[in-house]
Short mmCIF file of C-alpha atoms in Angstrom, two decimals:
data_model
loop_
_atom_site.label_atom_id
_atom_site.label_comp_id
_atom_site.label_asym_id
_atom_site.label_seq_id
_atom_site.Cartn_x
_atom_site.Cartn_y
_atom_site.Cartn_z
CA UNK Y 207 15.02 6.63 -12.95
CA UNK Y 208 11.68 6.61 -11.63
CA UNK Y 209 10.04 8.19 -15.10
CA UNK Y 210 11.18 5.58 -16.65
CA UNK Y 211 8.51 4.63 -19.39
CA UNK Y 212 6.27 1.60 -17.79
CA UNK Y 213 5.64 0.04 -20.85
CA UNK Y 214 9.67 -0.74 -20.83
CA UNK Y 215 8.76 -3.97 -18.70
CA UNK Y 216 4.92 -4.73 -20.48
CA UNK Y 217 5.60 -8.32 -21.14
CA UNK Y 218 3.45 -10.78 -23.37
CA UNK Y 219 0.47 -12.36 -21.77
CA UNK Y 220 1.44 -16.45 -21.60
CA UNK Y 221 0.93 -18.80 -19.21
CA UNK Y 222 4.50 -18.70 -17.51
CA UNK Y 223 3.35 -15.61 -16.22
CA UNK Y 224 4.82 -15.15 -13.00
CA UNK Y 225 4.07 -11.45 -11.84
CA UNK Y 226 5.97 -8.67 -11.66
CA UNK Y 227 9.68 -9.13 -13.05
CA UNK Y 228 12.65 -8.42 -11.24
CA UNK Y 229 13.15 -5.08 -13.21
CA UNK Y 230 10.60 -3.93 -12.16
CA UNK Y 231 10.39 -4.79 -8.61
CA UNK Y 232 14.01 -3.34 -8.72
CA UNK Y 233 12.78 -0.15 -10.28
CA UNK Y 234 10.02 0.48 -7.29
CA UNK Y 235 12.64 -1.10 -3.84
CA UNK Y 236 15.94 -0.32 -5.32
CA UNK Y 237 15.44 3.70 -5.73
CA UNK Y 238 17.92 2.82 -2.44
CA UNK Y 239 17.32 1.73 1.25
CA UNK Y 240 18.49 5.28 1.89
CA UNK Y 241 15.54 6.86 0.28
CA UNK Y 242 13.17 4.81 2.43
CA UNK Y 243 15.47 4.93 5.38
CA UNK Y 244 14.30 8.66 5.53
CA UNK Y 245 10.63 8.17 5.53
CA UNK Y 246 10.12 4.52 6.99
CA UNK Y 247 9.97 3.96 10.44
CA UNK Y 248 12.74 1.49 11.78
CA UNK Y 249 11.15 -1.71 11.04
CA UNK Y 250 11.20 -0.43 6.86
CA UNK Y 251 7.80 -1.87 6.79
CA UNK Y 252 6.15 -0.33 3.66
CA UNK Y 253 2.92 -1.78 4.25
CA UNK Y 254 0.04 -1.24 6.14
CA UNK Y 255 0.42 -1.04 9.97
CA UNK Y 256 -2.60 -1.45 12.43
CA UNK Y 257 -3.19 1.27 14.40
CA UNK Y 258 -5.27 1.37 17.61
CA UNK Y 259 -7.95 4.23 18.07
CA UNK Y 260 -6.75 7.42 19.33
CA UNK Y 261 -3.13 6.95 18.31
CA UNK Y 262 -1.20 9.42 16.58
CA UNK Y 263 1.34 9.76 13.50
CA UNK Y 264 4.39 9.11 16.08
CA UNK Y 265 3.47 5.46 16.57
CA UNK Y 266 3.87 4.31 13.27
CA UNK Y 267 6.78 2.00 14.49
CA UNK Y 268 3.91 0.17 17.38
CA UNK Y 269 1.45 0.14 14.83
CA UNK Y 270 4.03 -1.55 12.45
CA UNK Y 271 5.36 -4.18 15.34
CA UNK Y 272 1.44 -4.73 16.28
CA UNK Y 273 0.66 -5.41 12.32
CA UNK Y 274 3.44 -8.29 11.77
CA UNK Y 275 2.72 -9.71 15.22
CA UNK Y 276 -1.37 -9.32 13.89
CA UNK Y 277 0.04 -11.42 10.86
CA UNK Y 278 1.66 -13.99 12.87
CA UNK Y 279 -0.98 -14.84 15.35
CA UNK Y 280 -3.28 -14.66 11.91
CA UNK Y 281 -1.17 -17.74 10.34
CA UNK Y 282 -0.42 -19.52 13.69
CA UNK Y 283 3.04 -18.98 13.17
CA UNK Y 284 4.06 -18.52 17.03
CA UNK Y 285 6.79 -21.62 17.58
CA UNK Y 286 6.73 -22.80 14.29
CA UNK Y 287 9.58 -24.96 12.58
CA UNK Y 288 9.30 -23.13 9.16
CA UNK Y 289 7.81 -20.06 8.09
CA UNK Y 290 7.86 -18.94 4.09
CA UNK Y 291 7.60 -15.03 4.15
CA UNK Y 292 7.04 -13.94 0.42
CA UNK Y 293 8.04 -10.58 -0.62
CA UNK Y 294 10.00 -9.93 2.57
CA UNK Y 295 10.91 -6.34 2.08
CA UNK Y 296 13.74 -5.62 4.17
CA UNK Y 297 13.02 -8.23 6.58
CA UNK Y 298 11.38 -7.14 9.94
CA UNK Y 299 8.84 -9.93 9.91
CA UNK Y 300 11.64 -12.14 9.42
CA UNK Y 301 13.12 -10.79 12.27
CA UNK Y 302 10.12 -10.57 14.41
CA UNK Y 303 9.45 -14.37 14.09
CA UNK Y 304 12.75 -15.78 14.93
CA UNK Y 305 13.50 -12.90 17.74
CA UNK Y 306 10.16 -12.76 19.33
CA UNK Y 307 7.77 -15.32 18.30
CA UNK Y 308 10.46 -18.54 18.61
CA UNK Y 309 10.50 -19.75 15.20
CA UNK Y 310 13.15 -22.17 14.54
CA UNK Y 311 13.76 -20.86 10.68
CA UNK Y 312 11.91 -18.14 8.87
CA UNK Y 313 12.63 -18.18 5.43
CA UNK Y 314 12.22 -14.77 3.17
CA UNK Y 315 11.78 -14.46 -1.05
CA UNK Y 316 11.97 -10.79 -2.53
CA UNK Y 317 13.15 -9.46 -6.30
CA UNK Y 318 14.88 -6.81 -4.63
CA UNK Y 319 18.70 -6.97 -4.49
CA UNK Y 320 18.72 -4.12 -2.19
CA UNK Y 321 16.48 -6.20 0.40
CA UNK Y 322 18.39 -8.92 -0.40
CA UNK Y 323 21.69 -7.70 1.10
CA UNK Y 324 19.40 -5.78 3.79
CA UNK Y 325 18.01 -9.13 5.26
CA UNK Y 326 21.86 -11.09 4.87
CA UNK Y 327 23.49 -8.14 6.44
CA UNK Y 328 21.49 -9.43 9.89
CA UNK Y 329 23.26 -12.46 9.58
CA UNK Y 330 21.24 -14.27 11.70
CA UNK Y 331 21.46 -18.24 10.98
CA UNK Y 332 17.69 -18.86 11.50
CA UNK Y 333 17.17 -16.29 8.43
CA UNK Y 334 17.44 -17.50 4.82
CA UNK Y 335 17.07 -15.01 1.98
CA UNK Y 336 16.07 -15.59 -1.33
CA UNK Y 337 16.74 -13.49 -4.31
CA UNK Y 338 13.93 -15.21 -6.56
CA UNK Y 339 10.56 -15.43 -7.95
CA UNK Y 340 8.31 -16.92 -6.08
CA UNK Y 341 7.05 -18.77 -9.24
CA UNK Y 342 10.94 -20.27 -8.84
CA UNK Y 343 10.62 -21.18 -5.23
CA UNK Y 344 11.18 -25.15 -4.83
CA UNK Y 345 11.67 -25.45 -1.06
CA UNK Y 346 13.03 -28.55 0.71
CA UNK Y 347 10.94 -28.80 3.11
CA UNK Y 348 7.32 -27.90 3.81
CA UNK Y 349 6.19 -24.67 5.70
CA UNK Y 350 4.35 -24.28 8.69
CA UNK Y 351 3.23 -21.23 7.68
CA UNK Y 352 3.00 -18.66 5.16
CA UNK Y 353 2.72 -15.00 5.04
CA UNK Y 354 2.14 -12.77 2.27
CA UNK Y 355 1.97 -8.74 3.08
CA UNK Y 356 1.14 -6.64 -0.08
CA UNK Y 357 2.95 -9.29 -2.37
CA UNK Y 358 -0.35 -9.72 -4.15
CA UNK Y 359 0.12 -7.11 -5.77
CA UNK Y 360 2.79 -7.82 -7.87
CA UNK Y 361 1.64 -11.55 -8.82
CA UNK Y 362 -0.34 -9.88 -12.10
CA UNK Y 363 0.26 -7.68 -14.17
CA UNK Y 364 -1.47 -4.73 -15.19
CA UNK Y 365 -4.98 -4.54 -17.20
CA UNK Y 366 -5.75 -7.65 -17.49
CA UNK Y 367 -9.57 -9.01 -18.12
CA UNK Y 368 -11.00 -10.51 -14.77
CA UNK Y 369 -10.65 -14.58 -15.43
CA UNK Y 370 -7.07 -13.62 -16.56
CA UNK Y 371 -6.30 -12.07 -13.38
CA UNK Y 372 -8.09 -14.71 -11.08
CA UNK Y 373 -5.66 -17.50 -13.06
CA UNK Y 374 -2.75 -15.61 -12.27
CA UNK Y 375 -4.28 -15.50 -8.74
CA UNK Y 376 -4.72 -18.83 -8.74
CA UNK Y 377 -1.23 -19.93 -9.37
CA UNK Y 378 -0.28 -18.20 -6.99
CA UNK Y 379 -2.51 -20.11 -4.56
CA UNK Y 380 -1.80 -23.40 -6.11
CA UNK Y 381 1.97 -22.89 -5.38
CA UNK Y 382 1.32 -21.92 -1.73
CA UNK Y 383 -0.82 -25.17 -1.14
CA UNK Y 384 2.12 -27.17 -2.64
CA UNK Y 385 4.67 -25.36 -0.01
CA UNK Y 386 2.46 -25.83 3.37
CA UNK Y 387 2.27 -28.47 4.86
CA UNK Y 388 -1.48 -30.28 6.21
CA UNK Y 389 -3.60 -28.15 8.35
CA UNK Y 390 -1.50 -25.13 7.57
CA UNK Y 391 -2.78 -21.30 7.78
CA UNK Y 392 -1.69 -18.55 5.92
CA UNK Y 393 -2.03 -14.80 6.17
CA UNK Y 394 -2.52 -12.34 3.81
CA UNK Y 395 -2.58 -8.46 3.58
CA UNK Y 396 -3.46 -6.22 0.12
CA UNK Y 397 -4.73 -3.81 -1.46
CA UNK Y 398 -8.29 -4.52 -2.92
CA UNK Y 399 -10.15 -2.74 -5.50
CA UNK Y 400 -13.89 -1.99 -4.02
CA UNK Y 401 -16.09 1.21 -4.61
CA UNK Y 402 -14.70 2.11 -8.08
CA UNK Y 403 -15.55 0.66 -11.70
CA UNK Y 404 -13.15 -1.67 -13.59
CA UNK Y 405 -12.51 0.94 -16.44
CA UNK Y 406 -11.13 3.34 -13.86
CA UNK Y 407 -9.21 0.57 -11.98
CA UNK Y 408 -6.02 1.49 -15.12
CA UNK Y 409 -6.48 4.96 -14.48
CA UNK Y 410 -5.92 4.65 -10.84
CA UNK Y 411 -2.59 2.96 -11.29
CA UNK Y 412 -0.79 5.87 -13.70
CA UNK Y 413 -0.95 7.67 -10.28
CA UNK Y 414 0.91 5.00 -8.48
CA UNK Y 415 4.75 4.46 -8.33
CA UNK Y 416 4.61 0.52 -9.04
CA UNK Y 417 5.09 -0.86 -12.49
CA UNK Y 418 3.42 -3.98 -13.63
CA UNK Y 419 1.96 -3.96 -10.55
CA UNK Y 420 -2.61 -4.12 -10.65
CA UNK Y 421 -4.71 -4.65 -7.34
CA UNK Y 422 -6.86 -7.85 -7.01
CA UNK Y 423 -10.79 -7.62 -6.22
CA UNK Y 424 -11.86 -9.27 -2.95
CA UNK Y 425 -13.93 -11.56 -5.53
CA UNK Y 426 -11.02 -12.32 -7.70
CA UNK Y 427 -9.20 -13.94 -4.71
CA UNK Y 428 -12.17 -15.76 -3.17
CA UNK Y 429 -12.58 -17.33 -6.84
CA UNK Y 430 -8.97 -18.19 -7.26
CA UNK Y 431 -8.63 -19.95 -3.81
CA UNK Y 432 -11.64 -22.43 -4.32
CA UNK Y 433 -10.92 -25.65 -3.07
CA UNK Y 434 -7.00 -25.07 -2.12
CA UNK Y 435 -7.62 -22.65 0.86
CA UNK Y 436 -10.84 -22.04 3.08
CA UNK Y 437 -11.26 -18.43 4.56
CA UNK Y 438 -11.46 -18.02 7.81
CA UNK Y 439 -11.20 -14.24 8.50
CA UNK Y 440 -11.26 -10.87 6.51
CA UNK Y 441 -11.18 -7.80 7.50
CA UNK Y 442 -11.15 -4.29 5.76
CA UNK Y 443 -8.49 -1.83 7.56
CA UNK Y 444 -9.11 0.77 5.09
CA UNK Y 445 -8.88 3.24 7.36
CA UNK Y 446 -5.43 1.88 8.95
CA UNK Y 447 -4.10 2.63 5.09
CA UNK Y 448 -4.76 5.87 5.16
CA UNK Y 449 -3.15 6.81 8.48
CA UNK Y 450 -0.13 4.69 7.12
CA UNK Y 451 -0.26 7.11 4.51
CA UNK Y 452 -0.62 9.70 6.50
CA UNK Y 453 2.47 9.48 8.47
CA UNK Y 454 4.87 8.56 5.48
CA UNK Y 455 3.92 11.66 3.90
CA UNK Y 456 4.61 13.72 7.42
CA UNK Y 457 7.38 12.07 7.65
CA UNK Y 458 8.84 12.51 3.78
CA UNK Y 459 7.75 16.62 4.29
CA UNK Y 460 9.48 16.65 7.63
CA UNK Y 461 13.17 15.00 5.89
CA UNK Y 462 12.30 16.48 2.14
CA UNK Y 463 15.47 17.86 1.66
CA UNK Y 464 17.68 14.90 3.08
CA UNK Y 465 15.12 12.73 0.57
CA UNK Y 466 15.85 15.24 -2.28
CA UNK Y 467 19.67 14.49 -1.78
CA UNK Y 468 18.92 11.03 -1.94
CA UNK Y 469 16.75 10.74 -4.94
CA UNK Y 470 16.15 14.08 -6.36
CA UNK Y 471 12.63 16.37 -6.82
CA UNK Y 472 11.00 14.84 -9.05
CA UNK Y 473 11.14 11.62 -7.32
CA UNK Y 474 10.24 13.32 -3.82
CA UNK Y 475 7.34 14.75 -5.82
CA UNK Y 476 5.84 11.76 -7.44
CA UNK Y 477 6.02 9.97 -3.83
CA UNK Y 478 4.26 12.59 -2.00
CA UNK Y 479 1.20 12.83 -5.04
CA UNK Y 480 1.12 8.97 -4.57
CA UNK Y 481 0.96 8.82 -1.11
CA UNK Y 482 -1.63 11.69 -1.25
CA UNK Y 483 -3.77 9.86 -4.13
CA UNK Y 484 -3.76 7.05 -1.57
CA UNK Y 485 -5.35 8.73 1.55
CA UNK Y 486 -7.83 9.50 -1.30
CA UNK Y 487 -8.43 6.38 -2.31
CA UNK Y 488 -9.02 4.77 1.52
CA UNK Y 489 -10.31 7.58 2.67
CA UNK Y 490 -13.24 7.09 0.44
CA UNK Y 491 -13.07 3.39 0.13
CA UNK Y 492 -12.25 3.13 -3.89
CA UNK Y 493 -9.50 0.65 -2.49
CA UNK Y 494 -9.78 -1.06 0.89
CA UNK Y 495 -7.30 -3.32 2.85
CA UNK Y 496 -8.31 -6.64 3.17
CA UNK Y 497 -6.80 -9.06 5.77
CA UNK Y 498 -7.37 -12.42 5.35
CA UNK Y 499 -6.22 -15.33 6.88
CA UNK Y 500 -6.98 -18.57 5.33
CA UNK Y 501 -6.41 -22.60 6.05
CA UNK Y 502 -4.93 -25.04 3.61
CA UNK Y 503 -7.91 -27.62 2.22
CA UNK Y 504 -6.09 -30.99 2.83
CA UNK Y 505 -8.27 -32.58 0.77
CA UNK Y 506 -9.63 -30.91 -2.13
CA UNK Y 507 -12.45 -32.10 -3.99
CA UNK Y 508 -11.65 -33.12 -7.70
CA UNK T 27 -0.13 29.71 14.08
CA UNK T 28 1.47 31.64 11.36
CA UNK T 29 2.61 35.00 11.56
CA UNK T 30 -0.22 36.38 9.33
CA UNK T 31 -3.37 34.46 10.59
CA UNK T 32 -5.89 33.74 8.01
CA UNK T 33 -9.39 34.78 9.10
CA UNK T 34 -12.39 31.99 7.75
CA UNK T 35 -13.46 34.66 5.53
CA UNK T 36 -9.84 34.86 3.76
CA UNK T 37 -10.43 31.30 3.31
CA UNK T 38 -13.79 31.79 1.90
CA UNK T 39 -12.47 34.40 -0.64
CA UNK T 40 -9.59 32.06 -1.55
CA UNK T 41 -11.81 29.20 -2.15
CA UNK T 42 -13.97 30.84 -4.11
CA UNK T 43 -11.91 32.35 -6.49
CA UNK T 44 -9.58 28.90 -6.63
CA UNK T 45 -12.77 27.32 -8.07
CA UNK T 46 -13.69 30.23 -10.28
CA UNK T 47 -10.80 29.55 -12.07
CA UNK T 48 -10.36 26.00 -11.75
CA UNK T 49 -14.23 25.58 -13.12
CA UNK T 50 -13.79 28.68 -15.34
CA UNK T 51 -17.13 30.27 -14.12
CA UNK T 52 -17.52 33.72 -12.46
CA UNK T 53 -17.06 33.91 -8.64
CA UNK T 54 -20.91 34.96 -8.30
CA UNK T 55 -21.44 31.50 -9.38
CA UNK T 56 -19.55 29.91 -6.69
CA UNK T 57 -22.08 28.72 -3.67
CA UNK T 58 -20.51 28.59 -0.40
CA UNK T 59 -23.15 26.20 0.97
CA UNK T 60 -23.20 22.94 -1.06
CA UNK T 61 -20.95 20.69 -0.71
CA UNK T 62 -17.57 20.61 -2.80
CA UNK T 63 -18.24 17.41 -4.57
CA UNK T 64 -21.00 19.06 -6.26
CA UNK T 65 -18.36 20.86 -8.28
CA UNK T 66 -17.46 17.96 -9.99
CA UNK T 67 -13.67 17.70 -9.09
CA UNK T 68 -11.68 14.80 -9.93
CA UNK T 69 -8.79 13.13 -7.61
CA UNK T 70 -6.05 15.19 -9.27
CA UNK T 71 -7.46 18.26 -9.14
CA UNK T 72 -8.63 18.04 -5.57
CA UNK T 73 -5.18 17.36 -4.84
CA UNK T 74 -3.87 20.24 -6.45
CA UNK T 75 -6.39 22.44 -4.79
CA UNK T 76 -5.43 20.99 -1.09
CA UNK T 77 -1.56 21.17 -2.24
CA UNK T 78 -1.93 25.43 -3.06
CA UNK T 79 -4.26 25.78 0.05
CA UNK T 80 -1.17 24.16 2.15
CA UNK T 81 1.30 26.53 0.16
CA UNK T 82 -0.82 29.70 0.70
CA UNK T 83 -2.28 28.82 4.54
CA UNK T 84 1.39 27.76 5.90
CA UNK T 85 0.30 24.37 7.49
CA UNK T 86 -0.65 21.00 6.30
CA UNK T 87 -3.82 20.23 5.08
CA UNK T 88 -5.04 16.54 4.54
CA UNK T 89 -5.66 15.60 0.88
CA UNK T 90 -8.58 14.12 1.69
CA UNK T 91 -10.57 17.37 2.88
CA UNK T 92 -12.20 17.70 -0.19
CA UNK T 93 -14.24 14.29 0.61
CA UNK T 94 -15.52 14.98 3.81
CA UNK T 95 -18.72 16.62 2.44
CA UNK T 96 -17.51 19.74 3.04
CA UNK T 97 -18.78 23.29 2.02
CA UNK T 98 -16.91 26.37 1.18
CA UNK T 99 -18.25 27.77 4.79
CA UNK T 100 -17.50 24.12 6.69
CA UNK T 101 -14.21 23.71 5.46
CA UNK T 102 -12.54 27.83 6.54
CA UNK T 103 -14.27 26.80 9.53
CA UNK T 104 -12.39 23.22 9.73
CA UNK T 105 -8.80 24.81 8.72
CA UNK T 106 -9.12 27.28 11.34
CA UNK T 107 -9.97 24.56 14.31
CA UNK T 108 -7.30 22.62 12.73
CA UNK T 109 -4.54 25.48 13.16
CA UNK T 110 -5.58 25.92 16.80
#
């Protein structure tokens, strides 16, 4: 399932272009919850955590918690009426802001029918889940906040020429400034291309496990926000990827067989190079982390 | 520790004939004091290399060794203080 030929979902470059497609998303999340079950800590975060120095592989789960709580202090989310989580994975931010952080309704968008029925199956009335693009998302009512962790990622597709990419980008921005409401912050997490050259930036992806997925450069997304959002903070956790990394891969080695049942070899295989080529990758600093958290522009010059 | 502990020069020897073939070149021409990225390896072939030196040593061995500016001599010496 997972060979499946990328170019299957290579769609036409026009200006309704709303990232990566369902299939595709479905392709990459819906390999099962059970396959990630066995490598994922129990928060199923498959992003980044933040670690703290001198911590080891067997707090992935704290450094996960302190990441989403990292995110919501980032966005000011803490009491909120309404947050707007896009790409919610299987839901443990959602979780986090209604259980811990008091927030009267956090709201959660993903292509992924598996997450989908993850994030209902908490049936918790101060969730909402959203099977939908967020190109599609018309909410009633503004947001607070928003948060975006690795979603970027999947808002362009792959190969296209820089001014392409910061469009796409900036739709994506453009819709978020619609959704928040005055004064509002949002927080973002993703993967950034940084000491590598654009002609290698296609290469890198073959390696990876996402289709019509491409990384943004930190310049891309400081073009494509002009005058909706100001930034007020990045940082590059580079080195929090690779530990992230690091203890996925211990942790698919440790259950390989259990994830073999699951998925098969070749699968297991192809998610341990990846994970692998991506310790590479922030070990050296070809792609960094950035963390940015930015304020809506109420009043944006013409 | 495995049962059959690897000595650094083991490591040594297995290095240096894993590059002899992976480079094609004689083992005389592999020098066990510059650093690894002077060999020219790309990402996928580092990988490979750290994947068969985890295989053949018994333990894990980060993927990312190969960056750490690393020589032949450095790195048996780093695997062994690893195993400890």
């Amino acid at each position: 399932m997972i060979h499946r030929n990328h170019e299957v979902f290579t769609q036409a470059t026009d200006q309704d272009y709303k990232g990566t497609s369902a299939e595709a998303i479905q392709y990459h999340y819906d390999d099962g919850n059970d396959f990630f079950k066995v490598w994922l800590d129990n928060t199923m975060a498959y992003t980044c955590a933040r670690w703290e120095k001198g911590e080891g592989l067997e707090a992935l789960e704290t450094a996960q918690i302190r990441k989403l709580d990292f995110h919501i202090n980032q966005a000011k989310a803490k009491g909120a009426k309404r947050v707007l989580d896009i790409g919610c994975g299987w839901g443990s931010l959602l979780r986090r802001l209604v259980e811990v952080h008091g927030v009267e309704k956090a709201i959660g968008i993903t292509l992924s029918k598996a997450q989908t029925e993850q994030v209902k199956s908490f049936r918790n009335p101060r969730i909402e889940v959203y099977l939908e693009n967020w190109a599609d998302h018309h909410p009633e009512e503004l947001y607070d906040a928003i948060l975006g962790i690795e979603v970027l990622e999947h808002v362009v597709q792959v190969g296209l020429p820089e001014t392409e990419k910061v469009k796409a980008y900036r739709n994506f921005f453009e819709h978020c400034h619609k959704w928040l409401k005055p004064g509002g912050w949002m927080s973002l997490q993703t993967i950034v291309y940084d000491n590598m050259r654009p002609e290698n930036f296609n290469e890198f992806l073959t390696n990876e496990v996402f289709p019509e997925s491409d990384h943004a450069t930190l310049a891309e997304l400081v073009k494509a926000r002009e005058r909706l959002f100001e930034i007020v903070a990045i940082r590059n956790d580079r080195q929090d990827y690779e530990l992230t990394c690091k203890a996925w891969l211990s942790r698919l080695k440790k259950n390989r067989t259990a994830a073999i049942n699951v998925v098969g070899s070749e699968v297991v295989a192809r998610y341990e190079k990846y994970l692998k080529f991506s310790m590479i990758g922030f070990h050296t600093g070809s792609i960094n982390l950035a963390r940015i958290a930015m304020r809506r522009i109420d009043k944006p010059c013409k | 520790m495995s049962n059959n502990p690897k000595t650094a020069a083991d490591i040594q020897k297995w290095l240096v004939s894993y590059l002899a073939v992976s480079l094609e070149i004689e083992p005389e021409g592999v020098d066990r004091t510059i650093p690894f990225e002077n060999y020219g390896l790309d990402s996928l072939k580092a990988l490979a290399l750290t994947g068969d030196l985890e295989d053949w040593l018994g333990y894990e061995v980060d993927p990312t060794l190969m960056y750490d500016s690393h020589t032949i001599e450095t790195l048996a010496q780093h695997l062994l203080e690893e195993d400890e």
